[in-house]
Amino acid sequence: MRIGIVAPARELDDRVAARIAAFAALVFPEVDLVIDPQCFLSAGHFAGSDDQRAAAFVGMANDPTIDAIWFGRGGYGSNRILTRVMDALGPAAHAKAYLGYSDTGFLLGALYARRIGRPAHGPMPIDVDRASGDIAVTRSLAWLTARDPKGLEPNLGGRPAAAFNLAILAAMIGTPWLPDLTDHVLMIEEVSEPLYRIDRMLFQIAHATQLKGLAGIRLGAIRDVQENDPPFAETPEQMITRWCGEMGVPYLGRAEIGHDADNHVVPFGVI
């Protein structure tokens, strides 16, 4: 199986690339990781210019010899290439799986909105550098290669699901890239935000007309919370419970997703 790696946001460190390639060769010898040279470009904040990042993604997506695309890392920048890539995707792109999380949720959501391929939220190559990162990336590679259910988020059931970083989901509201999530269980997570900003984004989620009809919401990990001054009065779980009540959507409890090694795979739609 050939899995293409591209970096639609920030660049991938060559040391991380070498480590994930060595890990895959040892644990998943049936996999040929094809790391696009674009992953190592640098243009300020980004892994190459918008045009370079878009060209790498479209090239991999439209290549019939590539079976799946694994986004190298997040950061910021995937949204900047949406208008360049979505109308350029051909038949081969529709046959692929796409896997990532964080900023790459822009692409996963846009792909799902257009019913292109099989997008899924899950660990990326950069996660191999985390403590227990080998366990995290194993979930993704096992899903991409064999649809192994052991790495799936354990609360997935019969309903369709989708998972997003909260900031990415909030930024997609009001755009044509946000998929229709009617009857879906929505799972959200966040990292490196103060609680007041999390609360503000939850307000937007709760009152977005594009998100009416959700079957329920689950809360993933909220990591590296930035300090509030004065301290915020609620925990993330208290916030999501309150906003779900205002939204009229059931709060279904926690989800095993987030910016950590416990991040699990959530295929968009029904498994």
PDB file of C-alpha atoms in Angstrom:
ATOM      1  CA  MET A   1       0.000   0.000   0.000  1.00  0.00           C
ATOM      2  CA  ARG A   2       1.310   3.462  -0.889  1.00  0.00           C
ATOM      3  CA  ILE A   3       0.481   6.276   1.533  1.00  0.00           C
ATOM      4  CA  GLY A   4       1.334   9.802   0.476  1.00  0.00           C
ATOM      5  CA  ILE A   5       2.379  12.389   3.046  1.00  0.00           C
ATOM      6  CA  VAL A   6       1.900  16.093   2.345  1.00  0.00           C
ATOM      7  CA  ALA A   7       2.043  19.145   4.606  1.00  0.00           C
ATOM      8  CA  PRO A   8      -0.799  21.575   3.821  1.00  0.00           C
ATOM      9  CA  ALA A   9       0.077  23.862   6.731  1.00  0.00           C
ATOM     10  CA  ARG A  10       3.491  23.901   8.445  1.00  0.00           C
ATOM     11  CA  GLU A  11       6.605  22.007   7.391  1.00  0.00           C
ATOM     12  CA  LEU A  12       7.579  18.559   8.606  1.00  0.00           C
ATOM     13  CA  ASP A  13      10.938  18.253  10.331  1.00  0.00           C
ATOM     14  CA  ASP A  14      13.241  15.897   8.421  1.00  0.00           C
ATOM     15  CA  ARG A  15      14.092  14.107  11.668  1.00  0.00           C
ATOM     16  CA  VAL A  16      10.397  13.361  12.261  1.00  0.00           C
ATOM     17  CA  ALA A  17      10.040  12.213   8.662  1.00  0.00           C
ATOM     18  CA  ALA A  18      12.968   9.825   9.064  1.00  0.00           C
ATOM     19  CA  ARG A  19      11.555   8.492  12.328  1.00  0.00           C
ATOM     20  CA  ILE A  20       8.062   7.830  10.931  1.00  0.00           C
ATOM     21  CA  ALA A  21       9.554   6.203   7.828  1.00  0.00           C
ATOM     22  CA  ALA A  22      11.688   3.894   9.979  1.00  0.00           C
ATOM     23  CA  PHE A  23       8.750   3.070  12.239  1.00  0.00           C
ATOM     24  CA  ALA A  24       6.479   2.230   9.304  1.00  0.00           C
ATOM     25  CA  ALA A  25       9.155   0.074   7.688  1.00  0.00           C
ATOM     26  CA  LEU A  26       9.504  -1.925  10.899  1.00  0.00           C
ATOM     27  CA  VAL A  27       5.878  -2.249  12.016  1.00  0.00           C
ATOM     28  CA  PHE A  28       3.995  -1.934   8.718  1.00  0.00           C
ATOM     29  CA  PRO A  29       6.353  -3.414   6.110  1.00  0.00           C
ATOM     30  CA  GLU A  30       3.513  -3.602   3.598  1.00  0.00           C
ATOM     31  CA  VAL A  31       3.371   0.212   3.557  1.00  0.00           C
ATOM     32  CA  ASP A  32       5.351   2.424   1.210  1.00  0.00           C
ATOM     33  CA  LEU A  33       5.365   5.930   2.687  1.00  0.00           C
ATOM     34  CA  VAL A  34       5.774   8.494  -0.082  1.00  0.00           C
ATOM     35  CA  ILE A  35       6.832  11.757   1.565  1.00  0.00           C
ATOM     36  CA  ASP A  36       6.419  14.665  -0.834  1.00  0.00           C
ATOM     37  CA  PRO A  37       9.480  16.995  -0.909  1.00  0.00           C
ATOM     38  CA  GLN A  38       7.037  19.846  -0.339  1.00  0.00           C
ATOM     39  CA  CYS A  39       6.839  18.749   3.304  1.00  0.00           C
ATOM     40  CA  PHE A  40      10.310  20.207   3.891  1.00  0.00           C
ATOM     41  CA  LEU A  41       9.810  23.556   2.169  1.00  0.00           C
ATOM     42  CA  SER A  42       9.691  26.741   4.204  1.00  0.00           C
ATOM     43  CA  ALA A  43       7.959  29.999   3.318  1.00  0.00           C
ATOM     44  CA  GLY A  44       7.638  31.948   6.531  1.00  0.00           C
ATOM     45  CA  HIS A  45       5.036  30.174   8.640  1.00  0.00           C
ATOM     46  CA  PHE A  46       4.177  27.659   5.929  1.00  0.00           C
ATOM     47  CA  ALA A  47       5.574  24.525   4.272  1.00  0.00           C
ATOM     48  CA  GLY A  48       6.057  26.337   0.995  1.00  0.00           C
ATOM     49  CA  SER A  49       3.853  28.902  -0.695  1.00  0.00           C
ATOM     50  CA  ASP A  50       0.101  28.430  -0.997  1.00  0.00           C
ATOM     51  CA  ASP A  51       0.613  27.337  -4.614  1.00  0.00           C
ATOM     52  CA  GLN A  52       3.313  24.831  -3.665  1.00  0.00           C
ATOM     53  CA  ARG A  53       1.242  23.305  -0.871  1.00  0.00           C
ATOM     54  CA  ALA A  54      -1.821  23.132  -3.098  1.00  0.00           C
ATOM     55  CA  ALA A  55       0.111  21.534  -5.952  1.00  0.00           C
ATOM     56  CA  ALA A  56       1.545  18.859  -3.650  1.00  0.00           C
ATOM     57  CA  PHE A  57      -1.871  17.960  -2.288  1.00  0.00           C
ATOM     58  CA  VAL A  58      -3.569  17.866  -5.699  1.00  0.00           C
ATOM     59  CA  GLY A  59      -0.691  15.867  -7.172  1.00  0.00           C
ATOM     60  CA  MET A  60      -0.941  13.220  -4.458  1.00  0.00           C
ATOM     61  CA  ALA A  61      -4.748  13.174  -4.449  1.00  0.00           C
ATOM     62  CA  ASN A  62      -4.977  12.723  -8.210  1.00  0.00           C
ATOM     63  CA  ASP A  63      -2.228  10.093  -8.389  1.00  0.00           C
ATOM     64  CA  PRO A  64      -3.914   6.686  -8.892  1.00  0.00           C
ATOM     65  CA  THR A  65      -0.850   4.891  -7.505  1.00  0.00           C
ATOM     66  CA  ILE A  66      -1.332   6.546  -4.089  1.00  0.00           C
ATOM     67  CA  ASP A  67      -3.911   4.740  -1.951  1.00  0.00           C
ATOM     68  CA  ALA A  68      -4.282   7.210   0.913  1.00  0.00           C
ATOM     69  CA  ILE A  69      -3.102  10.642   2.024  1.00  0.00           C
ATOM     70  CA  TRP A  70      -1.753  11.175   5.521  1.00  0.00           C
ATOM     71  CA  PHE A  71      -1.308  14.819   6.467  1.00  0.00           C
ATOM     72  CA  GLY A  72       2.141  15.349   7.984  1.00  0.00           C
ATOM     73  CA  ARG A  73       1.208  17.890  10.635  1.00  0.00           C
ATOM     74  CA  GLY A  74      -1.092  20.776  11.442  1.00  0.00           C
ATOM     75  CA  GLY A  75      -0.242  24.325  12.467  1.00  0.00           C
ATOM     76  CA  TYR A  76      -1.978  26.847  10.238  1.00  0.00           C
ATOM     77  CA  GLY A  77      -2.511  27.159   6.513  1.00  0.00           C
ATOM     78  CA  SER A  78      -4.767  24.377   5.217  1.00  0.00           C
ATOM     79  CA  ASN A  79      -7.650  26.823   4.780  1.00  0.00           C
ATOM     80  CA  ARG A  80      -5.561  28.988   2.451  1.00  0.00           C
ATOM     81  CA  ILE A  81      -5.423  26.290  -0.227  1.00  0.00           C
ATOM     82  CA  LEU A  82      -9.079  25.195  -0.272  1.00  0.00           C
ATOM     83  CA  THR A  83     -10.058  27.332  -3.252  1.00  0.00           C
ATOM     84  CA  ARG A  84      -7.007  26.080  -5.145  1.00  0.00           C
ATOM     85  CA  VAL A  85      -7.515  22.375  -4.576  1.00  0.00           C
ATOM     86  CA  MET A  86     -11.144  21.358  -4.255  1.00  0.00           C
ATOM     87  CA  ASP A  87     -12.174  21.932  -7.884  1.00  0.00           C
ATOM     88  CA  ALA A  88      -8.954  20.301  -9.113  1.00  0.00           C
ATOM     89  CA  LEU A  89      -9.620  16.872  -7.597  1.00  0.00           C
ATOM     90  CA  GLY A  90     -10.270  14.118 -10.107  1.00  0.00           C
ATOM     91  CA  PRO A  91     -11.546  10.516  -9.998  1.00  0.00           C
ATOM     92  CA  ALA A  92      -8.478   9.121  -8.206  1.00  0.00           C
ATOM     93  CA  ALA A  93      -9.021  11.588  -5.358  1.00  0.00           C
ATOM     94  CA  HIS A  94     -12.493  10.166  -4.739  1.00  0.00           C
ATOM     95  CA  ALA A  95     -11.092   6.690  -4.092  1.00  0.00           C
ATOM     96  CA  LYS A  96      -8.674   7.671  -1.308  1.00  0.00           C
ATOM     97  CA  ALA A  97      -8.699   7.842   2.454  1.00  0.00           C
ATOM     98  CA  TYR A  98      -7.486  11.107   4.029  1.00  0.00           C
ATOM     99  CA  LEU A  99      -6.310  11.294   7.618  1.00  0.00           C
ATOM    100  CA  GLY A 100      -5.196  14.102   9.923  1.00  0.00           C
ATOM    101  CA  TYR A 101      -6.517  16.485  12.566  1.00  0.00           C
ATOM    102  CA  SER A 102      -5.967  19.966  13.981  1.00  0.00           C
ATOM    103  CA  ASP A 103      -5.565  22.530  11.158  1.00  0.00           C
ATOM    104  CA  THR A 104      -6.032  19.844   8.496  1.00  0.00           C
ATOM    105  CA  GLY A 105      -9.655  19.674   9.645  1.00  0.00           C
ATOM    106  CA  PHE A 106     -10.246  22.391   7.041  1.00  0.00           C
ATOM    107  CA  LEU A 107      -9.421  19.886   4.304  1.00  0.00           C
ATOM    108  CA  LEU A 108     -11.152  16.953   5.981  1.00  0.00           C
ATOM    109  CA  GLY A 109     -14.335  18.970   6.388  1.00  0.00           C
ATOM    110  CA  ALA A 110     -14.256  20.294   2.828  1.00  0.00           C
ATOM    111  CA  LEU A 111     -13.667  16.792   1.441  1.00  0.00           C
ATOM    112  CA  TYR A 112     -16.568  15.447   3.474  1.00  0.00           C
ATOM    113  CA  ALA A 113     -18.813  18.322   2.387  1.00  0.00           C
ATOM    114  CA  ARG A 114     -18.223  17.334  -1.243  1.00  0.00           C
ATOM    115  CA  ARG A 115     -18.288  13.593  -0.554  1.00  0.00           C
ATOM    116  CA  ILE A 116     -14.757  13.157  -1.850  1.00  0.00           C
ATOM    117  CA  GLY A 117     -12.895  10.140  -0.507  1.00  0.00           C
ATOM    118  CA  ARG A 118     -12.997   8.876   3.062  1.00  0.00           C
ATOM    119  CA  PRO A 119     -11.787  11.593   5.466  1.00  0.00           C
ATOM    120  CA  ALA A 120     -10.958  10.700   9.058  1.00  0.00           C
ATOM    121  CA  HIS A 121      -9.699  12.555  12.116  1.00  0.00           C
ATOM    122  CA  GLY A 122      -6.664  10.867  13.659  1.00  0.00           C
ATOM    123  CA  PRO A 123      -2.965  11.008  14.593  1.00  0.00           C
ATOM    124  CA  MET A 124      -0.444  12.367  12.087  1.00  0.00           C
ATOM    125  CA  PRO A 125       3.240  11.570  11.453  1.00  0.00           C
ATOM    126  CA  ILE A 126       4.365  14.413  13.732  1.00  0.00           C
ATOM    127  CA  ASP A 127       2.737  12.573  16.654  1.00  0.00           C
ATOM    128  CA  VAL A 128       5.461   9.927  16.532  1.00  0.00           C
ATOM    129  CA  ASP A 129       7.516  12.427  18.553  1.00  0.00           C
ATOM    130  CA  ARG A 130       5.086  12.414  21.495  1.00  0.00           C
ATOM    131  CA  ALA A 131       5.448  10.199  24.547  1.00  0.00           C
ATOM    132  CA  SER A 132       3.724   6.961  23.478  1.00  0.00           C
ATOM    133  CA  GLY A 133       3.583   8.426  19.989  1.00  0.00           C
ATOM    134  CA  ASP A 134       4.250   5.030  18.473  1.00  0.00           C
ATOM    135  CA  ILE A 135       0.889   3.861  19.834  1.00  0.00           C
ATOM    136  CA  ALA A 136      -0.853   6.907  18.367  1.00  0.00           C
ATOM    137  CA  VAL A 137       0.547   6.569  14.851  1.00  0.00           C
ATOM    138  CA  THR A 138      -0.101   2.823  14.923  1.00  0.00           C
ATOM    139  CA  ARG A 139      -3.821   3.613  15.213  1.00  0.00           C
ATOM    140  CA  SER A 140      -3.677   5.679  12.048  1.00  0.00           C
ATOM    141  CA  LEU A 141      -1.564   3.279  10.013  1.00  0.00           C
ATOM    142  CA  ALA A 142      -3.683   0.314  11.109  1.00  0.00           C
ATOM    143  CA  TRP A 143      -6.820   2.163  10.035  1.00  0.00           C
ATOM    144  CA  LEU A 144      -5.378   3.257   6.701  1.00  0.00           C
ATOM    145  CA  THR A 145      -4.014  -0.166   5.830  1.00  0.00           C
ATOM    146  CA  ALA A 146      -6.638  -2.559   7.178  1.00  0.00           C
ATOM    147  CA  ARG A 147      -9.540  -0.535   8.605  1.00  0.00           C
ATOM    148  CA  ASP A 148      -8.523  -1.978  11.959  1.00  0.00           C
ATOM    149  CA  PRO A 149     -11.258  -0.979  14.430  1.00  0.00           C
ATOM    150  CA  LYS A 150      -9.002  -1.209  17.507  1.00  0.00           C
ATOM    151  CA  GLY A 151      -7.780   2.363  17.020  1.00  0.00           C
ATOM    152  CA  LEU A 152     -11.205   3.897  16.595  1.00  0.00           C
ATOM    153  CA  GLU A 153     -12.680   6.312  19.130  1.00  0.00           C
ATOM    154  CA  PRO A 154     -14.477   3.897  21.473  1.00  0.00           C
ATOM    155  CA  ASN A 155     -17.755   5.802  21.599  1.00  0.00           C
ATOM    156  CA  LEU A 156     -18.498   5.516  17.888  1.00  0.00           C
ATOM    157  CA  GLY A 157     -21.824   3.808  17.311  1.00  0.00           C
ATOM    158  CA  GLY A 158     -24.483   3.508  14.670  1.00  0.00           C
ATOM    159  CA  ARG A 159     -24.824   7.238  14.052  1.00  0.00           C
ATOM    160  CA  PRO A 160     -22.541   9.148  11.680  1.00  0.00           C
ATOM    161  CA  ALA A 161     -19.799  11.129  13.404  1.00  0.00           C
ATOM    162  CA  ALA A 162     -17.290  13.866  12.708  1.00  0.00           C
ATOM    163  CA  ALA A 163     -14.432  15.305  14.767  1.00  0.00           C
ATOM    164  CA  PHE A 164     -12.836  18.746  14.684  1.00  0.00           C
ATOM    165  CA  ASN A 165     -10.546  21.044  16.567  1.00  0.00           C
ATOM    166  CA  LEU A 166     -12.918  23.641  17.999  1.00  0.00           C
ATOM    167  CA  ALA A 167     -11.134  26.661  16.514  1.00  0.00           C
ATOM    168  CA  ILE A 168     -11.120  25.090  13.053  1.00  0.00           C
ATOM    169  CA  LEU A 169     -14.801  24.212  13.233  1.00  0.00           C
ATOM    170  CA  ALA A 170     -15.682  27.733  14.387  1.00  0.00           C
ATOM    171  CA  ALA A 171     -13.695  29.221  11.492  1.00  0.00           C
ATOM    172  CA  MET A 172     -15.563  27.049   8.974  1.00  0.00           C
ATOM    173  CA  ILE A 173     -18.994  28.226  10.088  1.00  0.00           C
ATOM    174  CA  GLY A 174     -20.599  30.462   7.471  1.00  0.00           C
ATOM    175  CA  THR A 175     -18.407  29.091   4.688  1.00  0.00           C
ATOM    176  CA  PRO A 176     -19.267  26.588   1.943  1.00  0.00           C
ATOM    177  CA  TRP A 177     -16.585  24.248   3.291  1.00  0.00           C
ATOM    178  CA  LEU A 178     -18.501  23.223   6.406  1.00  0.00           C
ATOM    179  CA  PRO A 179     -20.198  19.854   5.790  1.00  0.00           C
ATOM    180  CA  ASP A 180     -23.810  19.119   6.633  1.00  0.00           C
ATOM    181  CA  LEU A 181     -23.608  17.442  10.045  1.00  0.00           C
ATOM    182  CA  THR A 182     -27.319  16.799  10.494  1.00  0.00           C
ATOM    183  CA  ASP A 183     -27.848  13.647  12.606  1.00  0.00           C
ATOM    184  CA  HIS A 184     -24.093  13.420  13.316  1.00  0.00           C
ATOM    185  CA  VAL A 185     -22.396  13.086  16.668  1.00  0.00           C
ATOM    186  CA  LEU A 186     -19.914  15.958  16.729  1.00  0.00           C
ATOM    187  CA  MET A 187     -16.668  15.491  18.659  1.00  0.00           C
ATOM    188  CA  ILE A 188     -14.564  18.550  19.465  1.00  0.00           C
ATOM    189  CA  GLU A 189     -11.180  19.170  21.100  1.00  0.00           C
ATOM    190  CA  GLU A 190      -8.890  22.154  21.657  1.00  0.00           C
ATOM    191  CA  VAL A 191      -5.343  23.115  22.565  1.00  0.00           C
ATOM    192  CA  SER A 192      -3.504  26.248  23.730  1.00  0.00           C
ATOM    193  CA  GLU A 193      -6.508  28.511  24.263  1.00  0.00           C
ATOM    194  CA  PRO A 194      -7.714  30.336  27.394  1.00  0.00           C
ATOM    195  CA  LEU A 195     -11.076  29.214  28.686  1.00  0.00           C
ATOM    196  CA  TYR A 196     -12.864  32.429  27.757  1.00  0.00           C
ATOM    197  CA  ARG A 197     -11.978  31.881  24.096  1.00  0.00           C
ATOM    198  CA  ILE A 198     -13.185  28.291  24.305  1.00  0.00           C
ATOM    199  CA  ASP A 199     -16.452  29.552  25.762  1.00  0.00           C
ATOM    200  CA  ARG A 200     -16.749  32.143  22.978  1.00  0.00           C
ATOM    201  CA  MET A 201     -16.221  29.505  20.286  1.00  0.00           C
ATOM    202  CA  LEU A 202     -18.782  27.246  21.952  1.00  0.00           C
ATOM    203  CA  PHE A 203     -21.270  30.128  21.791  1.00  0.00           C
ATOM    204  CA  GLN A 204     -20.685  30.302  18.051  1.00  0.00           C
ATOM    205  CA  ILE A 205     -21.117  26.540  17.671  1.00  0.00           C
ATOM    206  CA  ALA A 206     -24.313  26.603  19.740  1.00  0.00           C
ATOM    207  CA  HIS A 207     -25.955  29.313  17.632  1.00  0.00           C
ATOM    208  CA  ALA A 208     -24.668  28.473  14.150  1.00  0.00           C
ATOM    209  CA  THR A 209     -27.587  27.834  11.809  1.00  0.00           C
ATOM    210  CA  GLN A 210     -25.365  25.460   9.808  1.00  0.00           C
ATOM    211  CA  LEU A 211     -25.096  23.151  12.814  1.00  0.00           C
ATOM    212  CA  LYS A 212     -28.775  22.670  13.510  1.00  0.00           C
ATOM    213  CA  GLY A 213     -29.840  19.046  13.738  1.00  0.00           C
ATOM    214  CA  LEU A 214     -26.827  17.520  15.465  1.00  0.00           C
ATOM    215  CA  ALA A 215     -27.512  14.190  17.174  1.00  0.00           C
ATOM    216  CA  GLY A 216     -25.192  15.053  20.054  1.00  0.00           C
ATOM    217  CA  ILE A 217     -21.813  16.457  21.065  1.00  0.00           C
ATOM    218  CA  ARG A 218     -18.834  14.826  22.757  1.00  0.00           C
ATOM    219  CA  LEU A 219     -15.941  16.724  24.314  1.00  0.00           C
ATOM    220  CA  GLY A 220     -12.396  15.576  23.653  1.00  0.00           C
ATOM    221  CA  ALA A 221      -9.235  16.684  25.400  1.00  0.00           C
ATOM    222  CA  ILE A 222      -8.737  20.370  26.205  1.00  0.00           C
ATOM    223  CA  ARG A 223      -4.941  20.649  26.479  1.00  0.00           C
ATOM    224  CA  ASP A 224      -2.428  23.340  27.458  1.00  0.00           C
ATOM    225  CA  VAL A 225      -5.100  25.786  28.589  1.00  0.00           C
ATOM    226  CA  GLN A 226      -3.730  29.326  28.723  1.00  0.00           C
ATOM    227  CA  GLU A 227      -4.122  31.117  32.039  1.00  0.00           C
ATOM    228  CA  ASN A 228      -7.105  33.396  32.560  1.00  0.00           C
ATOM    229  CA  ASP A 229      -6.781  36.571  34.630  1.00  0.00           C
ATOM    230  CA  PRO A 230      -8.999  36.495  36.600  1.00  0.00           C
ATOM    231  CA  PRO A 231      -9.501  32.711  36.698  1.00  0.00           C
ATOM    232  CA  PHE A 232     -12.432  31.481  34.615  1.00  0.00           C
ATOM    233  CA  ALA A 233     -15.441  30.313  36.603  1.00  0.00           C
ATOM    234  CA  GLU A 234     -16.236  27.094  34.709  1.00  0.00           C
ATOM    235  CA  THR A 235     -14.510  23.939  33.535  1.00  0.00           C
ATOM    236  CA  PRO A 236     -14.690  22.952  29.850  1.00  0.00           C
ATOM    237  CA  GLU A 237     -17.210  20.228  30.705  1.00  0.00           C
ATOM    238  CA  GLN A 238     -19.419  22.723  32.521  1.00  0.00           C
ATOM    239  CA  MET A 239     -19.225  25.041  29.518  1.00  0.00           C
ATOM    240  CA  ILE A 240     -20.114  22.390  26.948  1.00  0.00           C
ATOM    241  CA  THR A 241     -22.976  21.137  29.122  1.00  0.00           C
ATOM    242  CA  ARG A 242     -24.411  24.646  29.370  1.00  0.00           C
ATOM    243  CA  TRP A 243     -24.065  25.403  25.650  1.00  0.00           C
ATOM    244  CA  CYS A 244     -25.526  22.030  24.657  1.00  0.00           C
ATOM    245  CA  GLY A 245     -28.530  22.883  26.821  1.00  0.00           C
ATOM    246  CA  GLU A 246     -28.932  26.220  25.057  1.00  0.00           C
ATOM    247  CA  MET A 247     -28.505  24.503  21.703  1.00  0.00           C
ATOM    248  CA  GLY A 248     -31.021  21.786  22.533  1.00  0.00           C
ATOM    249  CA  VAL A 249     -28.503  19.052  21.686  1.00  0.00           C
ATOM    250  CA  PRO A 250     -27.589  16.187  24.035  1.00  0.00           C
ATOM    251  CA  TYR A 251     -24.162  16.289  25.659  1.00  0.00           C
ATOM    252  CA  LEU A 252     -23.004  12.696  25.355  1.00  0.00           C
ATOM    253  CA  GLY A 253     -19.862  12.819  27.495  1.00  0.00           C
ATOM    254  CA  ARG A 254     -16.161  12.692  26.724  1.00  0.00           C
ATOM    255  CA  ALA A 255     -14.378  11.566  23.558  1.00  0.00           C
ATOM    256  CA  GLU A 256     -10.886  10.125  23.203  1.00  0.00           C
ATOM    257  CA  ILE A 257      -9.572  12.687  20.734  1.00  0.00           C
ATOM    258  CA  GLY A 258      -7.194  15.609  21.138  1.00  0.00           C
ATOM    259  CA  HIS A 259      -3.672  16.930  20.798  1.00  0.00           C
ATOM    260  CA  ASP A 260      -2.078  14.033  22.675  1.00  0.00           C
ATOM    261  CA  ALA A 261      -1.117  10.387  22.277  1.00  0.00           C
ATOM    262  CA  ASP A 262      -4.620   9.297  23.301  1.00  0.00           C
ATOM    263  CA  ASN A 263      -6.004  10.720  20.059  1.00  0.00           C
ATOM    264  CA  HIS A 264      -8.148   8.077  18.345  1.00  0.00           C
ATOM    265  CA  VAL A 265      -9.418   7.729  14.796  1.00  0.00           C
ATOM    266  CA  VAL A 266     -12.849   9.143  13.919  1.00  0.00           C
ATOM    267  CA  PRO A 267     -13.947   8.397  10.335  1.00  0.00           C
ATOM    268  CA  PHE A 268     -16.335  11.036   9.044  1.00  0.00           C
ATOM    269  CA  GLY A 269     -19.814   9.626   8.482  1.00  0.00           C
ATOM    270  CA  VAL A 270     -20.770   6.060   9.314  1.00  0.00           C
ATOM    271  CA  ILE A 271     -17.999   3.482   9.758  1.00  0.00           C
TER     272      ILE A 271
END
